[in-house]
Amino acid sequence: MTEEIFKELSQAVIDGNKDKSIELTNKLLELGIDAKTILDFGLLPGMDVVGIRFRDNIIFVPQVLISARAMKSSLAILEPLLSKADLKGSGTIIMGTVKGDIHDIGKNIVSMMLRSSGFTVIDLGIDTKVEKFIDAIKKENADIVGMSALLTTTMGYMKVVIDKIKEEGILVKTMVGGAPISKAFASEVGADGYAKNATDAVKLAKQLIGIEVKENKIE
Ligand code: B1M
């Protein structure tokens, strides 16, 4: 029965049906399904289909925005629940989608998962310029700065931020992610780490600040 509801939830994201997405998210929670499972098996598979259809010109920006709105409405319900995990102080992370880029769904999921793992996350939002990153790193005395980019035309901006951090001699670890980013690209721009998804981002953040990462543990 829950399998059917997961499929319906994915479909609600695909259709951009915000009310249905909220209703089904709440229904799964009432059935005792945890927030991370709802994210992984209901919302993300829906957004995967949206991505493929967008790429193949089957749907266009307005439909994608409506799907994103549905997904965000459900994420808003899940976020406080994900953050209810047993929290212990881990470190402070500055997060942002780089300049020129307004994609924020993945970055928001990563931020949410980091918070639920005990990190303090200062989210600078989208279209984040180098000065904003640098100011926040200094102000918050951050341990890590995380950058997200979804466009091949904006991913290069990560190097601008990393170069500035190095130039100013700031002691902060850097991590990067987003659909076009790879491990090789991360090394090329001089980042300290790359994560392909939110679960790996949590593992990486812990490694970067020297927290032991336990395998086979659902984050
Ligand atoms: Co955009 N878009 N989009 N879009 N969009 C892509 C990225 C694209 C691949 C679609 C396609 O053609 N197939 C394509 C980029 C092509 C390229 O650069 N090679 C594209 C394009 C072209 C564009 C526009 C230029 C379209 C236009 O206007 N002609 C435009 C650009 C606007 C801009 O940024 N300046 C644009 C606009 C938009 C919308 C506004 C309509 C909307 C964004 C809404 C929003 O974010 N609020 C949108 C969307 C939704 C997408 C797709 C369909 C989905 C992205 C998404 O949210 N995925 C996307 C296609 C795709 O990726 N399949 C596409 C779900 C999300 C959970 O995954 O963001 O990858 P993701 O995050 C993952 C990991 O990457 C990782 O963890 C996350 C969770 O697992 N991760 C990190 C992310 N950040 C991380 C940081 C980390 C670690 C891991 O550490 C710091």
Coordinates of N, CA and C and ligand atoms in Angstrom, one line a residue:
M1 N 0.8 -1.2 0.0 CA 0.0 0.0 0.0 C 0.9 1.3 0.0
T2 N 1.9 1.3 0.9 CA 2.8 2.5 0.9 C 3.5 2.6 -0.4
E3 N 3.8 1.5 -1.1 CA 4.5 1.6 -2.4 C 3.7 2.4 -3.4
E4 N 2.4 2.2 -3.3 CA 1.4 2.9 -4.2 C 1.4 4.4 -3.9
I5 N 1.5 4.7 -2.6 CA 1.4 6.1 -2.2 C 2.7 6.8 -2.6
F6 N 3.9 6.1 -2.5 CA 5.1 6.6 -3.0 C 5.0 7.0 -4.5
K7 N 4.4 6.1 -5.3 CA 4.3 6.3 -6.7 C 3.4 7.5 -7.0
E8 N 2.3 7.6 -6.2 CA 1.4 8.7 -6.3 C 2.1 10.0 -6.0
L9 N 2.9 10.0 -5.0 CA 3.7 11.2 -4.6 C 4.6 11.6 -5.7
S10 N 5.4 10.7 -6.3 CA 6.2 11.0 -7.4 C 5.4 11.6 -8.5
Q11 N 4.3 11.0 -8.8 CA 3.4 11.5 -9.8 C 2.9 13.0 -9.5
A12 N 2.6 13.2 -8.3 CA 2.2 14.6 -7.9 C 3.3 15.6 -8.2
V13 N 4.5 15.2 -7.9 CA 5.6 16.1 -8.2 C 5.7 16.3 -9.7
I14 N 5.6 15.2 -10.5 CA 5.7 15.3 -11.9 C 4.6 16.2 -12.5
D15 N 3.4 16.0 -11.9 CA 2.2 16.8 -12.4 C 2.3 18.3 -11.8
G16 N 3.1 18.5 -10.9 CA 3.2 19.8 -10.2 C 1.9 20.1 -9.4
N17 N 1.4 19.0 -8.8 CA 0.2 19.1 -8.0 C 0.5 19.3 -6.6
K18 N 0.6 20.5 -6.2 CA 1.1 20.9 -4.9 C 0.2 20.3 -3.7
D19 N -1.1 20.5 -3.9 CA -2.0 20.1 -2.8 C -1.9 18.6 -2.6
K20 N -1.8 17.8 -3.7 CA -1.7 16.4 -3.7 C -0.4 16.0 -3.0
S21 N 0.7 16.7 -3.4 CA 2.0 16.4 -2.9 C 2.0 16.6 -1.3
I22 N 1.4 17.6 -0.9 CA 1.3 17.9 0.6 C 0.5 16.8 1.2
E23 N -0.7 16.5 0.6 CA -1.6 15.5 1.2 C -0.9 14.1 1.4
L24 N -0.2 13.7 0.3 CA 0.5 12.4 0.3 C 1.7 12.4 1.3
T25 N 2.4 13.5 1.3 CA 3.5 13.6 2.3 C 3.0 13.4 3.7
N26 N 1.9 14.1 4.0 CA 1.3 14.0 5.4 C 0.8 12.5 5.6
K27 N 0.2 12.0 4.6 CA -0.4 10.6 4.7 C 0.8 9.6 5.0
L28 N 1.9 9.7 4.3 CA 3.0 8.8 4.6 C 3.6 9.0 6.0
L29 N 3.6 10.3 6.4 CA 4.1 10.5 7.8 C 3.1 9.9 8.8
E30 N 1.8 10.0 8.5 CA 0.8 9.4 9.5 C 1.0 7.9 9.5
L31 N 1.4 7.3 8.4 CA 1.7 5.9 8.4 C 3.0 5.5 9.0
G32 N 3.7 6.5 9.5 CA 4.9 6.2 10.3 C 6.2 6.1 9.4
I33 N 6.0 6.5 8.1 CA 7.2 6.5 7.3 C 8.1 7.7 7.6
D34 N 9.4 7.5 7.7 CA 10.3 8.6 8.1 C 10.6 9.5 7.0
A35 N 10.9 10.8 7.3 CA 11.1 11.9 6.4 C 12.1 11.5 5.3
K36 N 13.2 10.9 5.6 CA 14.2 10.6 4.6 C 13.7 9.6 3.6
T37 N 13.0 8.6 4.0 CA 12.4 7.6 3.1 C 11.4 8.3 2.1
I38 N 10.6 9.2 2.7 CA 9.7 9.9 1.8 C 10.4 10.7 0.7
L39 N 11.5 11.4 1.2 CA 12.3 12.1 0.2 C 12.9 11.2 -0.8
D40 N 13.5 10.1 -0.4 CA 14.3 9.3 -1.3 C 13.4 8.4 -2.3
F41 N 12.2 8.0 -1.8 CA 11.4 7.1 -2.6 C 10.1 7.8 -3.2
G42 N 9.8 9.0 -2.7 CA 8.6 9.7 -3.3 C 9.0 10.9 -4.1
L43 N 9.7 11.9 -3.4 CA 9.9 13.2 -4.0 C 11.0 13.2 -5.1
L44 N 12.2 12.6 -4.7 CA 13.3 12.6 -5.6 C 13.1 11.8 -6.9
P45 N 12.4 10.6 -6.9 CA 12.2 10.0 -8.1 C 11.3 10.8 -9.0
G46 N 10.3 11.6 -8.4 CA 9.4 12.4 -9.2 C 10.3 13.5 -9.9
M47 N 11.2 14.1 -9.2 CA 12.0 15.2 -9.8 C 13.0 14.6 -10.8
D48 N 13.4 13.4 -10.7 CA 14.2 12.7 -11.7 C 13.5 12.7 -13.1
V49 N 12.2 12.3 -13.0 CA 11.4 12.2 -14.2 C 11.3 13.6 -14.8
V50 N 11.0 14.6 -14.0 CA 10.9 16.0 -14.5 C 12.2 16.4 -15.2
G51 N 13.3 16.1 -14.6 CA 14.6 16.4 -15.2 C 14.8 15.8 -16.6
I52 N 14.4 14.5 -16.7 CA 14.5 13.8 -18.0 C 13.6 14.5 -19.1
R53 N 12.4 14.8 -18.6 CA 11.4 15.3 -19.6 C 11.8 16.8 -20.0
F54 N 12.4 17.5 -19.1 CA 12.9 18.8 -19.4 C 14.1 18.7 -20.4
R55 N 15.0 17.8 -20.1 CA 16.2 17.6 -21.0 C 15.7 17.3 -22.4
D56 N 14.7 16.4 -22.5 CA 14.2 16.0 -23.8 C 13.2 16.9 -24.5
N57 N 13.0 18.1 -23.9 CA 12.1 19.1 -24.4 C 10.6 18.6 -24.5
I58 N 10.3 17.7 -23.5 CA 8.9 17.2 -23.5 C 8.1 18.2 -22.6
I59 N 8.8 18.8 -21.6 CA 8.2 19.9 -20.8 C 9.2 21.1 -20.8
F60 N 8.6 22.2 -20.4 CA 9.4 23.4 -20.4 C 9.5 24.1 -19.1
V61 N 10.2 25.3 -19.0 CA 10.4 25.9 -17.7 C 9.1 26.1 -16.8
P62 N 8.0 26.6 -17.4 CA 6.8 26.7 -16.5 C 6.4 25.4 -15.8
Q63 N 6.4 24.3 -16.5 CA 6.0 23.0 -15.9 C 7.1 22.6 -14.8
V64 N 8.4 22.9 -15.1 CA 9.4 22.5 -14.2 C 9.2 23.4 -12.9
L65 N 8.9 24.6 -13.1 CA 8.7 25.5 -11.9 C 7.5 25.0 -11.0
I66 N 6.5 24.5 -11.7 CA 5.3 24.1 -11.0 C 5.7 22.8 -10.2
S67 N 6.5 21.9 -10.8 CA 6.9 20.7 -10.1 C 7.8 21.1 -9.0
A68 N 8.7 22.0 -9.2 CA 9.6 22.5 -8.1 C 8.8 23.0 -6.9
R69 N 7.7 23.7 -7.3 CA 6.9 24.3 -6.2 C 6.2 23.2 -5.4
A70 N 5.8 22.1 -6.1 CA 5.2 21.0 -5.4 C 6.2 20.3 -4.5
M71 N 7.4 20.1 -5.0 CA 8.4 19.5 -4.3 C 8.8 20.3 -3.0
K72 N 8.9 21.6 -3.2 CA 9.3 22.5 -2.1 C 8.3 22.5 -1.0
S73 N 7.0 22.4 -1.4 CA 5.9 22.4 -0.4 C 6.1 21.1 0.5
S74 N 6.4 20.0 -0.1 CA 6.6 18.8 0.7 C 7.9 18.9 1.5
L75 N 8.9 19.4 0.9 CA 10.2 19.6 1.7 C 10.0 20.4 2.9
A76 N 9.1 21.4 2.8 CA 8.9 22.3 4.0 C 8.3 21.5 5.1
I77 N 7.5 20.5 4.8 CA 6.9 19.6 5.9 C 8.0 18.7 6.4
L78 N 8.8 18.2 5.6 CA 9.8 17.3 6.0 C 11.0 17.9 6.8
E79 N 11.3 19.1 6.4 CA 12.6 19.7 7.0 C 12.6 19.6 8.5
P80 N 11.6 20.1 9.3 CA 11.7 20.1 10.7 C 11.8 18.6 11.3
L81 N 11.3 17.7 10.5 CA 11.3 16.3 11.0 C 12.7 15.7 10.8
L82 N 13.3 16.1 9.7 CA 14.7 15.6 9.4 C 15.6 16.2 10.4
S83 N 15.3 17.5 10.9 CA 16.2 18.1 11.8 C 16.0 17.6 13.3
K84 N 15.0 16.8 13.5 CA 14.7 16.3 14.8 C 15.7 15.2 15.2
A85 N 16.6 14.8 14.3 CA 17.5 13.7 14.6 C 18.3 14.1 15.9
D86 N 18.9 13.2 16.5 CA 19.7 13.4 17.7 C 20.9 14.3 17.3
L87 N 20.8 15.6 17.6 CA 21.8 16.5 17.2 C 22.9 16.8 18.2
K88 N 24.1 16.7 17.7 CA 25.2 17.2 18.5 C 26.0 18.2 17.7
G89 N 26.6 19.2 18.3 CA 27.3 20.2 17.6 C 28.4 19.6 16.7
S90 N 28.4 20.0 15.5 CA 29.4 19.4 14.5 C 30.3 20.4 13.9
G91 N 29.7 21.6 13.6 CA 30.5 22.6 12.9 C 29.6 23.5 12.1
T92 N 30.1 24.5 11.6 CA 29.3 25.5 10.8 C 29.7 25.5 9.4
I93 N 28.6 25.4 8.6 CA 28.8 25.3 7.1 C 28.1 26.5 6.4
I94 N 28.8 27.2 5.6 CA 28.2 28.2 4.7 C 27.8 27.5 3.4
M95 N 26.5 27.6 3.0 CA 26.1 27.0 1.8 C 25.5 28.0 0.8
G96 N 25.7 27.8 -0.5 CA 25.1 28.7 -1.4 C 25.2 28.1 -2.9
T97 N 24.2 28.5 -3.7 CA 24.3 28.2 -5.1 C 25.1 29.4 -5.7
V98 N 26.0 29.1 -6.6 CA 27.0 30.1 -7.0 C 26.3 31.1 -8.0
K99 N 27.0 32.2 -8.1 CA 26.6 33.4 -9.0 C 26.1 32.9 -10.3
G100 N 25.0 33.5 -10.8 CA 24.4 33.2 -12.1 C 23.5 32.0 -12.1
D101 N 23.4 31.3 -11.0 CA 22.6 30.0 -10.9 C 21.5 30.1 -9.9
I102 N 20.3 29.8 -10.3 CA 19.2 30.0 -9.4 C 18.6 28.6 -9.0
H103 N 19.2 27.5 -9.4 CA 18.7 26.2 -9.0 C 19.0 26.0 -7.5
D104 N 18.0 25.7 -6.7 CA 18.2 25.5 -5.3 C 17.7 24.3 -4.6
I105 N 17.0 23.5 -5.4 CA 16.3 22.3 -4.7 C 17.4 21.4 -4.1
G106 N 18.4 21.0 -4.9 CA 19.4 20.1 -4.4 C 20.2 20.7 -3.3
K107 N 20.5 22.0 -3.4 CA 21.2 22.7 -2.3 C 20.4 22.7 -1.0
N108 N 19.1 22.9 -1.2 CA 18.2 22.9 0.0 C 18.2 21.5 0.7
I109 N 18.2 20.5 -0.1 CA 18.2 19.1 0.4 C 19.5 18.8 1.2
V110 N 20.6 19.2 0.5 CA 21.9 19.0 1.2 C 21.9 19.8 2.5
S111 N 21.4 21.0 2.5 CA 21.4 21.9 3.7 C 20.6 21.2 4.8
M112 N 19.4 20.7 4.4 CA 18.5 20.0 5.3 C 19.2 18.8 6.0
M113 N 19.8 18.0 5.1 CA 20.5 16.8 5.6 C 21.7 17.1 6.6
L114 N 22.4 18.2 6.2 CA 23.5 18.6 7.1 C 23.0 19.0 8.4
R115 N 21.9 19.8 8.4 CA 21.3 20.3 9.7 C 20.8 19.1 10.5
S116 N 20.2 18.1 9.8 CA 19.7 17.0 10.5 C 20.8 16.1 11.1
S117 N 22.1 16.4 10.6 CA 23.2 15.6 11.2 C 24.0 16.4 12.2
G118 N 23.4 17.6 12.6 CA 24.0 18.3 13.7 C 24.9 19.5 13.2
F119 N 25.0 19.8 11.9 CA 25.7 21.0 11.5 C 24.9 22.2 11.6
T120 N 25.5 23.3 11.9 CA 24.8 24.6 11.8 C 25.0 25.1 10.3
V121 N 23.9 25.3 9.6 CA 24.1 25.6 8.2 C 23.6 27.1 8.0
I122 N 24.4 27.9 7.4 CA 24.0 29.3 7.1 C 23.8 29.2 5.6
D123 N 22.6 29.3 5.1 CA 22.3 29.2 3.7 C 22.2 30.5 3.1
L124 N 23.1 30.8 2.1 CA 23.1 32.1 1.5 C 22.2 32.2 0.3
G125 N 21.6 31.1 0.0 CA 20.6 31.1 -1.1 C 21.2 30.9 -2.5
I126 N 20.6 31.6 -3.5 CA 21.0 31.4 -4.9 C 21.8 32.6 -5.3
D127 N 22.4 32.4 -6.5 CA 23.1 33.5 -7.2 C 24.1 34.2 -6.3
T128 N 24.9 33.4 -5.6 CA 25.8 33.9 -4.5 C 27.1 34.4 -5.1
K129 N 27.4 35.6 -4.8 CA 28.7 36.2 -5.3 C 29.8 35.9 -4.3
V130 N 31.0 36.0 -4.8 CA 32.2 35.6 -4.0 C 32.3 36.4 -2.7
E131 N 32.0 37.7 -2.8 CA 32.1 38.6 -1.6 C 31.1 38.1 -0.5
K132 N 29.9 37.6 -0.9 CA 28.9 37.2 0.0 C 29.5 35.9 0.8
F133 N 30.1 35.0 0.0 CA 30.6 33.8 0.6 C 31.7 34.2 1.6
I134 N 32.6 35.1 1.1 CA 33.8 35.4 2.0 C 33.3 36.1 3.3
D135 N 32.4 37.1 3.1 CA 31.9 37.8 4.3 C 31.3 36.8 5.3
A136 N 30.5 35.9 4.8 CA 29.8 34.9 5.7 C 30.8 34.0 6.4
I137 N 31.8 33.5 5.6 CA 32.8 32.6 6.2 C 33.5 33.3 7.4
K138 N 33.8 34.6 7.1 CA 34.6 35.3 8.2 C 33.6 35.6 9.4
K139 N 32.4 36.0 9.1 CA 31.5 36.4 10.2 C 31.1 35.2 11.0
E140 N 30.9 34.1 10.4 CA 30.5 32.9 11.2 C 31.6 32.0 11.6
N141 N 32.9 32.4 11.2 CA 34.0 31.6 11.6 C 33.8 30.1 11.1
A142 N 33.3 30.0 9.9 CA 32.9 28.7 9.4 C 34.0 27.7 9.3
D143 N 33.5 26.4 9.4 CA 34.5 25.3 9.2 C 34.5 24.9 7.8
I144 N 33.4 25.0 7.1 CA 33.3 24.5 5.7 C 32.4 25.5 4.9
V145 N 32.8 25.6 3.6 CA 31.9 26.3 2.7 C 31.5 25.4 1.6
G146 N 30.2 25.3 1.4 CA 29.6 24.3 0.4 C 29.0 25.1 -0.8
M147 N 29.4 24.7 -2.0 CA 28.9 25.4 -3.2 C 28.2 24.5 -4.1
S148 N 27.0 24.9 -4.6 CA 26.2 24.1 -5.5 C 26.1 24.8 -6.8
A149 N 26.2 24.0 -7.9 CA 26.0 24.6 -9.3 C 25.3 23.6 -10.1
L150 N 24.3 24.0 -10.9 CA 23.6 23.0 -11.8 C 23.8 23.3 -13.2
L151 N 24.6 24.4 -13.5 CA 24.8 24.7 -14.9 C 26.2 24.6 -15.3
T152 N 26.5 24.2 -16.5 CA 27.9 24.1 -16.9 C 28.5 25.5 -17.1
T153 N 27.6 26.5 -17.3 CA 28.0 27.9 -17.4 C 28.3 28.5 -16.1
T154 N 27.9 28.0 -15.0 CA 28.1 28.6 -13.6 C 29.1 27.8 -12.8
M155 N 29.3 26.5 -13.1 CA 30.2 25.7 -12.2 C 31.6 26.3 -12.1
G156 N 32.1 27.0 -13.1 CA 33.4 27.6 -13.1 C 33.6 28.6 -12.0
Y157 N 32.4 29.2 -11.6 CA 32.5 30.2 -10.5 C 33.0 29.7 -9.2
M158 N 32.9 28.3 -9.0 CA 33.4 27.7 -7.8 C 34.9 28.0 -7.6
K159 N 35.6 28.0 -8.7 CA 37.1 28.3 -8.7 C 37.3 29.8 -8.2
V160 N 36.4 30.7 -8.7 CA 36.6 32.1 -8.3 C 36.6 32.2 -6.7
V161 N 35.6 31.5 -6.2 CA 35.4 31.5 -4.7 C 36.6 30.9 -4.0
I162 N 37.0 29.7 -4.5 CA 38.1 28.9 -3.9 C 39.4 29.7 -4.0
D163 N 39.6 30.3 -5.1 CA 40.9 31.1 -5.3 C 40.9 32.3 -4.3
K164 N 39.8 32.9 -4.1 CA 39.7 34.1 -3.2 C 40.0 33.6 -1.8
I165 N 39.4 32.5 -1.4 CA 39.6 31.9 -0.1 C 41.1 31.7 0.1
K166 N 41.8 31.1 -0.9 CA 43.2 30.9 -0.8 C 44.0 32.2 -0.7
E167 N 43.6 33.1 -1.6 CA 44.3 34.4 -1.7 C 44.3 35.1 -0.3
E168 N 43.1 35.0 0.3 CA 43.0 35.7 1.6 C 43.5 34.9 2.8
G169 N 44.0 33.7 2.5 CA 44.6 32.8 3.5 C 43.5 32.4 4.6
I170 N 42.3 32.2 4.2 CA 41.2 31.9 5.1 C 41.3 30.3 5.4
L171 N 41.2 30.0 6.6 CA 41.3 28.5 6.9 C 39.8 28.0 7.0
V172 N 39.4 27.5 5.8 CA 38.0 26.9 5.7 C 38.1 25.8 4.7
K173 N 37.4 24.7 5.0 CA 37.4 23.6 4.0 C 36.3 23.9 2.9
T174 N 36.5 23.4 1.7 CA 35.6 23.7 0.6 C 35.0 22.4 0.1
M175 N 33.7 22.4 -0.1 CA 33.1 21.2 -0.8 C 32.1 21.7 -1.8
V176 N 32.1 20.9 -2.9 CA 31.3 21.3 -4.1 C 30.4 20.1 -4.5
G177 N 29.3 20.5 -5.2 CA 28.3 19.5 -5.7 C 27.3 20.1 -6.6
G178 N 26.5 19.2 -7.2 CA 25.5 19.7 -8.2 C 25.7 18.8 -9.4
A179 N 24.6 18.7 -10.2 CA 24.5 17.7 -11.3 C 25.8 17.7 -12.2
P180 N 26.3 18.8 -12.7 CA 27.4 18.7 -13.6 C 28.8 18.6 -13.0
I181 N 28.8 18.6 -11.6 CA 30.1 18.5 -10.9 C 30.6 17.1 -10.8
S182 N 31.9 16.9 -10.9 CA 32.5 15.6 -10.7 C 33.7 15.7 -9.8
K183 N 34.2 14.5 -9.4 CA 35.3 14.5 -8.5 C 36.5 15.2 -9.3
A184 N 36.6 14.9 -10.5 CA 37.8 15.4 -11.3 C 37.7 17.0 -11.4
F185 N 36.4 17.4 -11.6 CA 36.2 18.9 -11.6 C 36.6 19.5 -10.3
A186 N 36.2 18.8 -9.2 CA 36.4 19.3 -7.8 C 37.9 19.5 -7.6
S187 N 38.7 18.5 -8.1 CA 40.2 18.6 -7.9 C 40.7 19.7 -8.8
E188 N 40.2 19.8 -10.0 CA 40.6 20.8 -10.9 C 40.5 22.3 -10.3
V189 N 39.4 22.5 -9.6 CA 39.2 23.8 -9.1 C 39.8 24.0 -7.7
G190 N 40.4 22.9 -7.2 CA 41.1 23.0 -5.9 C 40.2 22.8 -4.7
A191 N 39.0 22.2 -4.8 CA 38.1 22.0 -3.7 C 38.6 20.9 -2.8
D192 N 38.3 20.9 -1.5 CA 38.7 19.9 -0.6 C 37.9 18.6 -0.8
G193 N 36.7 18.7 -1.4 CA 35.9 17.5 -1.5 C 34.7 17.7 -2.4
Y194 N 34.2 16.6 -3.0 CA 33.0 16.6 -3.8 C 32.0 15.5 -3.3
A195 N 30.8 15.8 -3.4 CA 29.8 14.8 -3.0 C 28.7 14.8 -4.1
K196 N 28.3 13.6 -4.4 CA 27.3 13.5 -5.5 C 25.9 13.6 -5.1
N197 N 25.6 13.4 -3.8 CA 24.3 13.5 -3.3 C 24.3 14.0 -1.8
A198 N 23.1 14.2 -1.3 CA 23.0 14.7 0.1 C 23.6 13.8 1.1
T199 N 23.4 12.5 1.0 CA 23.9 11.5 2.0 C 25.5 11.6 1.9
D200 N 26.0 11.6 0.7 CA 27.5 11.7 0.6 C 28.0 13.0 1.1
A201 N 27.2 14.1 1.0 CA 27.6 15.4 1.4 C 27.8 15.4 2.9
V202 N 26.9 14.7 3.6 CA 27.0 14.7 5.1 C 28.3 13.9 5.5
K203 N 28.5 12.8 4.8 CA 29.7 12.0 5.1 C 31.0 12.8 4.9
L204 N 31.0 13.5 3.7 CA 32.1 14.3 3.4 C 32.3 15.4 4.4
A205 N 31.3 16.1 4.7 CA 31.4 17.2 5.7 C 32.0 16.7 7.0
K206 N 31.5 15.6 7.4 CA 32.1 15.0 8.7 C 33.6 14.7 8.5
Q207 N 33.9 14.1 7.4 CA 35.3 13.8 7.1 C 36.2 15.0 7.1
L208 N 35.6 16.1 6.5 CA 36.4 17.3 6.3 C 36.7 18.0 7.7
I209 N 35.8 17.7 8.7 CA 36.2 18.3 10.0 C 36.6 17.2 11.0
G210 N 36.9 16.1 10.4 CA 37.6 15.0 11.3 C 36.6 14.3 12.2
I211 N 35.3 14.2 11.8 CA 34.4 13.3 12.6 C 34.4 11.9 12.0
E212 N 34.5 10.9 12.8 CA 34.5 9.6 12.3 C 33.2 9.2 11.6
V213 N 33.3 8.7 10.4 CA 32.1 8.3 9.6 C 31.8 6.9 9.8
K214 N 30.6 6.6 10.3 CA 30.2 5.1 10.5 C 29.5 4.7 9.3
E215 N 30.0 3.6 8.6 CA 29.3 3.1 7.4 C 28.1 2.3 7.8
N216 N 27.2 2.0 6.9 CA 26.0 1.2 7.0 C 25.0 1.9 8.0
K217 N 25.2 3.2 8.2 CA 24.3 3.9 9.1 C 23.4 4.8 8.2
I218 N 22.1 4.7 8.4 CA 21.3 5.6 7.7 C 21.4 7.0 8.2
E219 N 21.9 7.9 7.3 CA 22.1 9.3 7.8 C 20.8 10.0 7.9
Ligands
B1M1 CO1 17.2 24.1 -14.9 N1 18.6 23.1 -15.9 N2 17.5 25.7 -16.0 N3 15.7 24.8 -14.0 N4 16.9 22.4 -14.3 C1 18.9 21.8 -15.5 C2 20.1 21.9 -14.5 C3 19.4 21.1 -16.8 C4 20.4 20.0 -16.7 C5 18.1 20.6 -17.6 C6 18.4 19.9 -18.9 O1 18.6 20.6 -19.9 N5 18.3 18.6 -18.9 C7 20.0 22.3 -17.7 C8 21.5 22.6 -17.5 C9 22.3 22.2 -18.7 C10 23.7 22.5 -18.5 O2 24.1 23.4 -17.9 N6 24.5 21.6 -19.1 C11 19.1 23.5 -17.1 C12 18.9 24.7 -17.8 C13 19.5 24.8 -19.2 C14 18.2 25.8 -17.2 C15 18.0 27.1 -17.8 C16 19.2 27.8 -18.5 C17 16.8 27.0 -18.7 C18 16.4 28.3 -19.5 O3 16.1 29.3 -18.9 N7 16.5 28.1 -20.8 C19 17.6 28.0 -16.6 C20 18.8 28.6 -15.8 C21 18.4 29.6 -14.8 C22 19.6 30.0 -13.9 O4 20.0 29.2 -13.0 N8 20.2 31.1 -14.2 C23 17.0 26.9 -15.7 C24 15.9 27.1 -14.8 C25 15.3 26.1 -14.1 C26 14.1 26.4 -13.2 C27 14.0 27.8 -12.6 C28 12.9 26.2 -14.1 C29 14.1 25.2 -12.2 C30 14.9 25.5 -10.9 C31 13.9 25.7 -9.7 C32 14.7 25.7 -8.4 O5 15.7 25.1 -8.3 N9 14.1 26.4 -7.5 C33 15.0 24.2 -13.0 C34 15.1 22.8 -12.7 C35 14.2 22.3 -11.6 C36 16.0 21.9 -13.4 C37 16.1 20.4 -13.3 C38 14.9 19.8 -14.1 C39 16.0 19.7 -12.0 C40 17.1 20.3 -11.0 C41 16.8 19.7 -9.6 O6 16.2 20.4 -8.8 N10 17.1 18.4 -9.5 C42 17.5 20.1 -14.0 C43 17.6 18.8 -14.7 C44 18.4 17.8 -13.9 O7 19.2 18.1 -13.0 N11 18.1 16.6 -14.1 C45 17.7 21.4 -14.7 C46 16.7 17.7 -8.2 C47 17.8 17.9 -7.2 C48 17.5 17.2 -5.9 O8 19.0 17.4 -7.7 O9 20.1 19.7 -7.9 O10 21.3 17.7 -8.8 P1 20.4 18.3 -7.8 O11 21.0 18.1 -6.3 C49 21.5 16.8 -5.9 C50 23.0 16.6 -6.2 O12 23.5 17.3 -7.4 C51 23.7 17.0 -5.0 O13 22.8 16.6 -3.9 C52 21.5 16.9 -4.4 C53 20.6 16.0 -3.7 O14 20.9 14.6 -4.0 N12 24.2 18.4 -4.7 C54 25.2 18.6 -3.9 C55 23.6 19.5 -5.1 N13 24.3 20.5 -4.6 C56 25.3 20.0 -3.8 C57 26.2 20.6 -3.0 C58 27.1 19.8 -2.3 C59 27.0 18.4 -2.4 C60 26.1 17.8 -3.2 O15 28.1 20.3 -1.5 C61 28.1 21.7 -1.3

